[in-house]
Amino acid sequence: MAASAPCSNSWIRTNHNNHPNTIKCAIQTPTLLFPHHSATAPPPQIVKKTDSQPKPQWNLIQTAAAAALDAVEKALKHHELQQPLPKTSDPGVQIAGNFAPVPEQPVRHRLPVAGKIPESIKGVYVRNGANPLFAPEAGHHFFDGDGMIHAVEFGEGGHVSYACRFTETERLTQERALGRSIFPKAIGELHGHSGVARLLLFYARGLFDLVDHRRGCGTANAGVVYFNNRLLAMSEDDLPYHIRITGNGDLETVERYDFNGQLESESTMIAHPKIDPLSGELFALSYDVIKKPYLKYFRVSKNGDKSKDVEIPVSDPTMMHDFAITENFVVIPDQQVVFKLSEMIRGGSPVVYDKNKTARFGVLSKYAEEASRMKWIEVPDCFCFHLWNAWEEPETEEIVVIGSCMTPPDSIFNECDEGLKSVLSEIRLNLKTGKSTRRPVLSGDDQVNLEAGMVNRCKLGRKTNYAYLAIAEPWPKVSGFAKVDLVTGETKKFLYGENKYGGEPLFLPRDPAAAEAAEDDGYILAFAHDEAAWKSELQIVNAATMELEATVQLPSRVPYGFHGTFIGAEEFAGQA
């Protein structure tokens, strides 16, 4: 996407008189038109499920109810905007610069490549992210955006294609039919008394069948995983969505996926399920912020057969974004960031840092059918938004967990004056003594914020020497990634380039079937965006040498986003 004239450092609304929403956003961001497409991009082609989106046909009672509830919402928005929004819910902060959304991009083939694509890279790299279809009219957090998947396909002869599409969630489909955002935004809007009012408004609309929350409210904007011949897009507030890669490299949403009826319609699955590289099984958690059981664990065989749920005993609904597996165990964090909806009534955020709670990690057999033998080990003052790996060390009866410990724990969700720190840490859980130890992997002088990344997934749950993690500096941007030796702390950095920022590095083994291959025998794939030229690219880096192998020039801007995966050519040829 080409850059237009420099824009101001905040979003400017021009829709107060029912004009189209024209929004100008920060740091040389081109003008974006909501809910239509960018003036500088080709019109998006809508995927299968949205070829026809007629307006809802309401009866007289529904029409009157909709008008009355819209008037209440208008008054609520007016009240909210009388006070400045906190940075954590201010669209001018949260979706500025290259955090701003983009329109869908139909497939573009034969993209220009600098350097040479390694012969072993055949398949599709996909990355998820938050991309609001409609302009925020009040509070909005970056995590609140609609899910959009960006796909880069590597074909024969070094040919590369690119496409990006919205995941057609039930939420997005209903909002597109209504022509505006109507589902509450979990972080940007649901705080204080106005958050309570928004929830009541939403459920009142549900009573009149103006919206239907029974089919899911999630955005599917965080994680992606390829399992049982299906690409799944996920956010922990809903079931996953099945996405299909078409023969020409495009993307289409198949369905809201309940594992063939094995997950209840109103249940959820977190955005970071784990696939055991040896058994092919998927392990996952499901949590509920309103009613007990607050947390459940389950597994799915490589053929798609789900186990029964195991209820995990936690006293409060806990922020549960990630967990870990080892060869024999599942490791579940119960940390200090919890959900307390009652705080909204008191005028606060429902996402709370509970300083009176002691963080702990639960260790349970992967094949347990109930949680009575779960062993809890306290790990004081520890909040890991992500856990990169875990493994067993039988000689000491310890489980080693590698994660990034974040302080302040709730800084992503609630405004605070203290600067965020994300410290790569080794946490040892002694199953014999019930005690824990924790140490930073990097020495004091070498400390940098490391967030978003992975280990070689062929060794997930087993001891690994390396982790590949985003250098989250200057926060919240990512200037490059680090290859960290988890034993010595030695760190090799790769920076995306001057004025270039990106996101999560994805490690792709050269040959996933080569059991004797070196752990770092492979490549790192990462999107990067040049904020001066206003162009995006995909960089391919040799993981062993940390040298750039190739760069794919992309036809449109790729916003900073979340997590990705790679699907080999043979794998996605057998898609369900």
Coordinates of C-alpha atoms in Angstrom, one line a residue, residues 55-348:
K55 CA -29.9 -6.8 5.9
P56 CA -31.8 -8.5 8.7
Q57 CA -35.6 -8.6 8.1
W58 CA -37.1 -7.4 11.4
N59 CA -40.8 -7.2 12.4
L60 CA -42.3 -4.0 13.9
I61 CA -41.4 -4.9 17.5
Q62 CA -37.8 -5.7 16.6
T63 CA -37.5 -2.5 14.6
A64 CA -38.9 -0.4 17.5
A65 CA -36.6 -2.2 20.0
A66 CA -33.6 -1.7 17.7
A67 CA -34.3 2.1 17.4
A68 CA -34.7 2.4 21.2
L69 CA -31.5 0.5 22.0
D70 CA -29.6 2.4 19.4
A71 CA -30.7 5.7 21.0
V72 CA -29.5 4.4 24.4
E73 CA -26.2 3.4 22.9
K74 CA -25.7 6.8 21.2
A75 CA -26.2 8.5 24.6
L76 CA -23.8 6.0 26.2
K77 CA -21.1 6.8 23.6
H78 CA -21.6 10.5 24.1
H79 CA -21.1 10.1 27.8
E80 CA -18.0 7.9 27.4
L81 CA -16.3 10.4 25.1
Q82 CA -16.7 13.3 27.6
Q83 CA -13.6 11.9 29.3
P84 CA -10.3 11.0 27.8
L85 CA -9.8 7.3 27.2
P86 CA -7.0 5.5 28.9
K87 CA -4.1 4.5 26.5
T88 CA -5.1 0.9 26.8
S89 CA -8.5 1.6 25.1
D90 CA -7.7 4.7 23.1
P91 CA -7.9 3.9 19.3
G92 CA -5.4 6.7 18.6
V93 CA -2.8 4.7 20.6
Q94 CA -3.9 1.1 20.1
I95 CA -4.4 1.2 16.3
A96 CA -2.0 3.9 15.2
G97 CA 0.7 3.5 12.5
N98 CA 1.1 0.0 11.3
F99 CA -1.2 -1.3 14.0
A100 CA -4.0 0.1 11.8
P101 CA -6.2 -2.3 9.9
V102 CA -6.1 -3.1 6.2
P103 CA -8.7 -4.3 3.6
E104 CA -8.7 -7.9 2.4
Q105 CA -6.3 -8.6 -0.4
P106 CA -7.1 -11.1 -3.2
V107 CA -4.3 -13.4 -4.2
R108 CA -1.3 -11.8 -5.9
H109 CA 1.0 -14.2 -7.7
R110 CA 4.7 -14.1 -8.7
L111 CA 5.8 -11.6 -6.1
P112 CA 9.3 -10.1 -6.4
V113 CA 12.0 -11.8 -4.4
A114 CA 15.4 -10.5 -3.4
G115 CA 17.9 -13.3 -2.8
K116 CA 17.0 -17.0 -3.2
I117 CA 14.1 -18.9 -1.5
P118 CA 15.6 -22.0 0.1
E119 CA 14.6 -25.2 -1.8
S120 CA 13.2 -26.8 1.3
I121 CA 10.5 -24.1 1.8
K122 CA 7.4 -25.4 0.0
G123 CA 4.0 -24.7 1.5
V124 CA 2.1 -21.8 3.1
Y125 CA 3.1 -19.5 5.9
V126 CA 0.1 -18.1 7.7
R127 CA -0.1 -15.5 10.4
N128 CA -3.1 -14.2 12.4
G129 CA -3.8 -10.7 13.6
A130 CA -6.4 -8.2 14.8
N131 CA -7.9 -6.1 12.1
P132 CA -11.2 -4.3 12.9
L133 CA -13.6 -4.1 10.1
F134 CA -15.4 -1.1 11.5
A135 CA -14.0 2.1 12.9
P136 CA -14.0 2.2 16.7
E137 CA -16.5 4.7 17.9
A138 CA -15.4 4.5 21.6
G139 CA -12.9 2.4 23.4
H140 CA -10.8 -0.1 21.5
H141 CA -7.8 -2.3 22.5
F142 CA -5.6 -3.8 19.8
F143 CA -6.6 -7.3 20.9
D144 CA -10.3 -6.4 20.1
G145 CA -10.0 -6.4 16.3
D146 CA -11.5 -8.9 14.0
G147 CA -9.3 -11.8 13.0
M148 CA -7.5 -11.6 9.7
I149 CA -5.1 -14.2 8.3
H150 CA -2.2 -13.3 6.0
A151 CA -0.9 -16.2 3.8
V152 CA 2.3 -16.4 1.8
E153 CA 2.5 -19.5 -0.4
F154 CA 5.8 -20.9 -1.7
G155 CA 5.3 -22.9 -4.9
E156 CA 7.5 -24.6 -7.4
G157 CA 10.3 -22.7 -9.1
G158 CA 10.5 -20.2 -6.3
H159 CA 7.2 -18.6 -7.1
V160 CA 5.5 -16.8 -4.2
S161 CA 1.9 -15.6 -3.7
Y162 CA 0.2 -13.5 -1.0
A163 CA -3.4 -13.0 0.2
C164 CA -5.1 -11.8 3.3
R165 CA -8.7 -12.5 4.4
F166 CA -11.0 -11.9 7.4
T167 CA -11.9 -15.0 9.3
E168 CA -15.7 -15.0 8.8
T169 CA -16.7 -15.4 12.5
E170 CA -20.3 -15.3 13.5
R171 CA -19.5 -12.0 15.1
L172 CA -18.1 -10.4 12.0
T173 CA -20.8 -11.9 9.8
Q174 CA -23.6 -10.5 11.9
E175 CA -21.9 -7.1 12.2
R176 CA -21.3 -6.9 8.5
A177 CA -25.0 -7.6 7.9
L178 CA -25.9 -4.8 10.3
G179 CA -23.4 -2.4 8.8
R180 CA -21.6 -1.6 12.0
S181 CA -19.9 -2.9 15.1
I182 CA -22.4 -4.1 17.7
F183 CA -20.7 -6.8 19.8
P184 CA -19.0 -5.5 22.9
K185 CA -15.2 -5.2 22.8
A186 CA -13.9 -7.3 25.6
I187 CA -11.0 -5.1 26.6
G188 CA -11.6 -1.7 25.0
E189 CA -15.2 -1.3 26.1
L190 CA -16.0 -3.6 29.0
H191 CA -14.8 -1.6 31.9
G192 CA -16.6 0.5 34.6
H193 CA -20.2 1.4 34.6
S194 CA -20.3 2.0 30.9
G195 CA -19.1 -1.6 30.4
V196 CA -22.0 -2.9 32.5
A197 CA -24.3 -0.8 30.4
R198 CA -22.8 -2.2 27.1
L199 CA -23.3 -5.8 28.3
L200 CA -26.9 -5.0 29.2
L201 CA -27.5 -3.4 25.8
F202 CA -26.0 -6.4 24.1
Y203 CA -28.1 -9.0 25.9
A204 CA -31.2 -6.8 25.4
R205 CA -30.6 -6.9 21.7
G206 CA -30.3 -10.7 22.1
L207 CA -33.7 -10.9 23.8
F208 CA -35.2 -9.3 20.7
D209 CA -33.2 -11.5 18.3
L210 CA -31.4 -8.5 16.9
V211 CA -28.1 -10.3 17.5
D212 CA -27.4 -13.9 18.3
H213 CA -24.6 -14.5 20.8
R214 CA -25.4 -18.3 21.0
R215 CA -23.3 -18.9 17.9
G216 CA -20.2 -17.4 19.4
C217 CA -18.8 -13.9 20.1
G218 CA -15.1 -14.5 19.4
T219 CA -12.8 -12.8 17.0
A220 CA -10.5 -15.7 16.1
N221 CA -7.6 -13.2 15.9
A222 CA -4.8 -14.7 17.9
G223 CA -3.5 -18.2 17.2
V224 CA -3.4 -20.6 14.3
V225 CA -2.6 -24.3 14.3
Y226 CA -2.8 -27.0 11.6
F227 CA -4.3 -30.1 13.1
N228 CA -6.1 -33.2 11.6
N229 CA -5.9 -31.7 8.1
R230 CA -7.5 -28.4 9.2
L231 CA -6.1 -24.9 9.7
L232 CA -7.7 -23.5 12.8
A233 CA -7.9 -19.8 13.7
M234 CA -8.4 -19.2 17.4
S235 CA -9.0 -16.7 20.2
E236 CA -9.7 -18.0 23.7
D237 CA -13.2 -16.4 23.8
D238 CA -14.8 -18.9 21.4
L239 CA -14.4 -22.1 19.5
P240 CA -11.8 -22.2 16.7
Y241 CA -12.7 -21.5 13.1
H242 CA -11.7 -23.9 10.3
I243 CA -10.0 -22.1 7.4
R244 CA -9.2 -23.6 4.0
I245 CA -6.4 -22.7 1.7
T246 CA -7.7 -22.8 -1.8
G247 CA -5.9 -24.3 -4.8
N248 CA -4.7 -20.8 -6.0
G249 CA -3.5 -19.7 -2.6
D250 CA -6.6 -17.8 -1.3
L251 CA -8.3 -18.3 2.0
E252 CA -11.9 -19.2 2.9
T253 CA -13.7 -19.7 6.1
V254 CA -15.3 -23.1 6.3
E255 CA -17.1 -23.1 9.7
R256 CA -17.0 -22.5 13.4
Y257 CA -15.4 -25.8 14.3
D258 CA -16.6 -27.9 17.3
F259 CA -14.5 -31.0 16.5
N260 CA -17.5 -32.7 14.8
G261 CA -19.9 -32.0 17.7
Q262 CA -17.4 -32.9 20.5
L263 CA -17.2 -29.4 21.9
E264 CA -20.3 -27.7 23.2
S265 CA -21.5 -24.7 21.2
E266 CA -21.0 -22.2 24.1
S267 CA -17.6 -23.6 25.1
T268 CA -14.2 -22.1 24.2
M269 CA -10.6 -23.2 23.4
I270 CA -7.6 -21.1 24.1
A271 CA -5.5 -19.7 21.4
H272 CA -2.4 -21.8 22.1
P273 CA -3.2 -25.5 22.0
K274 CA -0.1 -27.8 21.9
I275 CA 0.5 -30.5 19.4
D276 CA 2.9 -33.3 20.6
P277 CA 5.4 -33.8 17.8
L278 CA 5.6 -37.5 18.4
S279 CA 2.0 -38.6 19.1
G280 CA 0.3 -36.0 16.9
E281 CA -2.2 -35.3 19.7
L282 CA -3.6 -31.9 20.4
F283 CA -3.8 -30.7 24.0
A284 CA -5.9 -27.7 25.0
L285 CA -7.6 -25.7 27.7
S286 CA -11.0 -24.1 27.9
Y287 CA -11.9 -21.4 30.4
D288 CA -15.1 -19.6 31.5
V289 CA -15.0 -16.1 33.2
I290 CA -18.6 -16.3 34.5
K291 CA -19.5 -19.7 35.9
K292 CA -17.8 -22.8 37.3
P293 CA -15.9 -24.8 36.3
Y294 CA -13.7 -21.9 35.4
L295 CA -11.1 -24.1 33.7
K296 CA -11.1 -27.4 31.8
Y297 CA -8.4 -29.4 30.1
F298 CA -8.8 -31.9 27.2
R299 CA -6.9 -33.6 24.5
V300 CA -7.8 -34.7 21.0
S301 CA -6.2 -37.7 19.2
K302 CA -4.5 -37.2 15.9
N303 CA -7.6 -38.6 14.2
G304 CA -9.9 -36.0 15.9
D305 CA -11.3 -38.0 18.8
K306 CA -11.7 -35.8 21.9
S307 CA -11.2 -37.0 25.5
K308 CA -13.6 -36.1 28.2
D309 CA -13.0 -32.8 30.0
V310 CA -10.9 -32.6 33.1
E311 CA -12.1 -29.9 35.5
I312 CA -9.0 -28.0 36.9
P313 CA -9.7 -26.7 40.4
V314 CA -9.1 -22.9 40.4
S315 CA -10.7 -20.5 42.8
D316 CA -11.2 -17.6 40.3
P317 CA -11.4 -17.3 36.6
T318 CA -7.8 -16.8 35.6
M319 CA -6.3 -15.2 32.6
M320 CA -5.1 -18.3 30.8
H321 CA -3.5 -17.4 27.5
D322 CA -0.9 -20.2 27.3
F323 CA 0.3 -23.4 29.0
A324 CA 3.0 -26.1 28.3
I325 CA 3.4 -29.8 27.8
T326 CA 6.2 -32.2 28.4
E327 CA 6.6 -35.8 27.3
N328 CA 4.3 -37.0 30.1
F329 CA 2.7 -33.9 31.7
V330 CA 0.7 -30.8 31.1
V331 CA 1.8 -27.7 33.0
I332 CA -0.9 -25.2 33.7
P333 CA -0.3 -21.7 35.2
D334 CA -2.7 -20.2 37.7
Q335 CA -1.4 -16.7 37.9
Q336 CA -2.3 -13.3 39.5
V337 CA -4.2 -11.8 36.6
V338 CA -7.8 -12.8 37.1
F339 CA -11.3 -11.8 35.9
K340 CA -13.5 -10.1 38.4
L341 CA -16.7 -8.8 36.7
S342 CA -17.8 -7.3 40.0
E343 CA -15.0 -4.7 39.5
M344 CA -17.0 -3.2 36.6
I345 CA -19.8 -2.3 39.0
R346 CA -17.2 -0.5 41.1
G347 CA -16.1 1.5 38.1
G348 CA -12.9 -0.5 37.2

